[in-house]
XYZ file of C-alpha atoms in Angstrom:
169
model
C 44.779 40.419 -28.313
C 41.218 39.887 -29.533
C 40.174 41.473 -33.158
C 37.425 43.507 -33.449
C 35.639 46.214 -35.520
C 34.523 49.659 -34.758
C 30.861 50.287 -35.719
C 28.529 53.339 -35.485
C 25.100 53.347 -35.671
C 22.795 56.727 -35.655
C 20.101 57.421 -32.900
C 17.266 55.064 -34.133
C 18.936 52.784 -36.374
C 18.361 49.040 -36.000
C 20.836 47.469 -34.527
C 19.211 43.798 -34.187
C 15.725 42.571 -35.985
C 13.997 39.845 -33.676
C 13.845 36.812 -35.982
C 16.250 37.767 -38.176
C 19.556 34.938 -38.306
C 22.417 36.146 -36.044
C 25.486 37.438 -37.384
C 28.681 35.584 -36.557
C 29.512 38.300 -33.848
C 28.302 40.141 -30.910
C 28.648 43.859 -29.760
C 30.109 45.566 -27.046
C 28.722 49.104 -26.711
C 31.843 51.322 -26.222
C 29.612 54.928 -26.644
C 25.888 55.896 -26.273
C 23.202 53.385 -25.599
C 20.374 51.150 -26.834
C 17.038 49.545 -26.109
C 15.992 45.587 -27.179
C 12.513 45.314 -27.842
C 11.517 42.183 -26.585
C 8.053 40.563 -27.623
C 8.518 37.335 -25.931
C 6.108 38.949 -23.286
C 4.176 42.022 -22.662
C 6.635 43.597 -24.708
C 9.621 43.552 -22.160
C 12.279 46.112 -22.365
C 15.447 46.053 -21.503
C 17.832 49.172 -21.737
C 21.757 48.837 -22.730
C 24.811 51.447 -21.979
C 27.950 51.653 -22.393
C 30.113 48.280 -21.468
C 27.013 46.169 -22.095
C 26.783 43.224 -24.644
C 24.125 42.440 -26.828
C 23.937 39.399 -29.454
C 26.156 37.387 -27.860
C 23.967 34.455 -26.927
C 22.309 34.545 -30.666
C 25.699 34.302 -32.543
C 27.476 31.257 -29.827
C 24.827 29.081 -30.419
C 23.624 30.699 -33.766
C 19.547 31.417 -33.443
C 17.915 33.996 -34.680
C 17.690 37.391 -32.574
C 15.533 37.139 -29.436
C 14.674 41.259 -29.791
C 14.909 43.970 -32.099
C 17.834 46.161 -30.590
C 17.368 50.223 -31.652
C 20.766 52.940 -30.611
C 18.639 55.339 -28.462
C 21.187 58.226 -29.473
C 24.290 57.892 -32.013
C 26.097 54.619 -30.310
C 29.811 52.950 -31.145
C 30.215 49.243 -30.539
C 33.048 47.242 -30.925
C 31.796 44.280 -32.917
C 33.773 40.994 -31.857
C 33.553 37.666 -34.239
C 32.056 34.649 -31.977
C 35.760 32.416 -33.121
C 37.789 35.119 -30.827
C 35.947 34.019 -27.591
C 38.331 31.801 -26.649
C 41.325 34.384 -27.797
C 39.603 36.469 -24.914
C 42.698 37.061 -21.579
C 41.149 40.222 -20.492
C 40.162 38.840 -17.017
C 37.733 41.499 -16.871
C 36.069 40.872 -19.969
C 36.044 37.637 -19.649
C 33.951 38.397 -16.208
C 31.744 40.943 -18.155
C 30.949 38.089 -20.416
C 30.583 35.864 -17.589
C 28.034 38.250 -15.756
C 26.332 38.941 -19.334
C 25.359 35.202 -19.669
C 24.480 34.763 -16.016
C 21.648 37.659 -16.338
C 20.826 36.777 -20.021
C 19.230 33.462 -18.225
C 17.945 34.791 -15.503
C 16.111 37.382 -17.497
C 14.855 34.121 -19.846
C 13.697 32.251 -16.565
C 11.364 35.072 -15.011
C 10.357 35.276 -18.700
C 9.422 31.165 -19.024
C 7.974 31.571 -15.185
C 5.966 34.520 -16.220
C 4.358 33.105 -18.916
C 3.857 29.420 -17.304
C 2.438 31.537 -14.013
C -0.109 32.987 -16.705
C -0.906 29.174 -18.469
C -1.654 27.788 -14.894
C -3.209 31.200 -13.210
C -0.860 31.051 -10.557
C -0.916 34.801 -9.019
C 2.475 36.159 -9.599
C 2.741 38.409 -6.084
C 2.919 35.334 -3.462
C 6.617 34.264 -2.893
C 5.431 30.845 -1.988
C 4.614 30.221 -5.651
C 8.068 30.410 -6.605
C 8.134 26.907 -4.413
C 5.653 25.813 -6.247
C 7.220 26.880 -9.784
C 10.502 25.328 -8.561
C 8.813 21.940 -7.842
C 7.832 21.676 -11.077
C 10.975 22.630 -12.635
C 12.498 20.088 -10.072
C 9.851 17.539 -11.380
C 10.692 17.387 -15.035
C 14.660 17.540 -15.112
C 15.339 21.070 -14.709
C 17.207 21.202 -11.649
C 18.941 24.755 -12.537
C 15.827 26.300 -12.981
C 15.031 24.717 -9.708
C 17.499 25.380 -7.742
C 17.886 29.393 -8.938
C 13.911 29.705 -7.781
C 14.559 27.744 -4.165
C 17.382 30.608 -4.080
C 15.010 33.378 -4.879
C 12.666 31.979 -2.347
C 15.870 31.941 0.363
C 16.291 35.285 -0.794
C 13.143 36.712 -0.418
C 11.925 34.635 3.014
C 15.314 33.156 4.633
C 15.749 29.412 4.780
C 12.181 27.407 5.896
C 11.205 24.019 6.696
C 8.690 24.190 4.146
C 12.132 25.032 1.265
C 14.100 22.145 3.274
C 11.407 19.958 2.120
C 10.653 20.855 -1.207
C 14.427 20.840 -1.700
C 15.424 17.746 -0.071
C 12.264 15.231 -1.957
């Protein structure tokens, strides 16, 4: 069984100040809901309920917060210490945390492809950018980032010969 800490915070507090150092622990939101105010571009939103996580990724690897995180109405989290991850046996939480992380990057990638897209004027609409944006991923090392955007493209268009090329160079 995992320790953890009941907190309250009142509609509109500050939960999380972007920039500031993470704490040594991340939140579950057990009651109410928040919003992070992100202003790595455009000022991207992203709204949190009950059962979702927030700060997890900033206290693991200990940076400072990506977004400033507000309780939208009086919220109750359950705050967890980063050393009783690996205490974690709840299957299920252990797949809520595994889901967390898995969106957590994808949400950073169409953040880094958004803002590269704007660098290089590439027109954001076309799918067959996202080839093109995947090359060059697949050109300097990052094959994960690759290989999630040939996915996308699969996703979007079904398999192609022009993907079986890209993919197989």
């Amino acid at each position: 069984m995992i320790k953890y800490n009941k907190i309250e915070f009142k509609k509109s507090s500050i939960i999380f100040i972007y920039g500031e150092n993470a704490k040594n622990c991340f939140y579950i939101i057990s009651k109410g809901s928040a919003v992070s105010y992100n202003y790595f571009s455009e000022n991207y939103n992203i709204y949190h309920k009950r059962g979702h996580i927030i700060g997890l990724i900033n206290a693991a690897i200990n940076i400072p917060y990506f977004e400033t995180v507000k309780a939208e109405e009086d919220t109750e989290v359950m705050e967890i210490n980063i050393n009783e991850l690996d205490k974690i046996t709840n299957t299920n939480l252990i797949k809520k945390i595994y889901d967390h992380l898995t969106n957590v990057m994808e949400i950073r990638l169409n953040q880094y492809f958004y803002v590269f897209s704007k660098e290089k004027n590439i027109p954001l609409k076309k799918e067959s950018n996202i080839l093109k944006i995947a090359e060059i991923y697949k050109n300097n090392g990052y094959d994960d980032a690759a290989y999630k955007m040939y996915n996308k493209y699969i996703e979007l268009n079904g398999q192609s010969e022009e993907i079986k090329k890209s993919s197989l160079e």
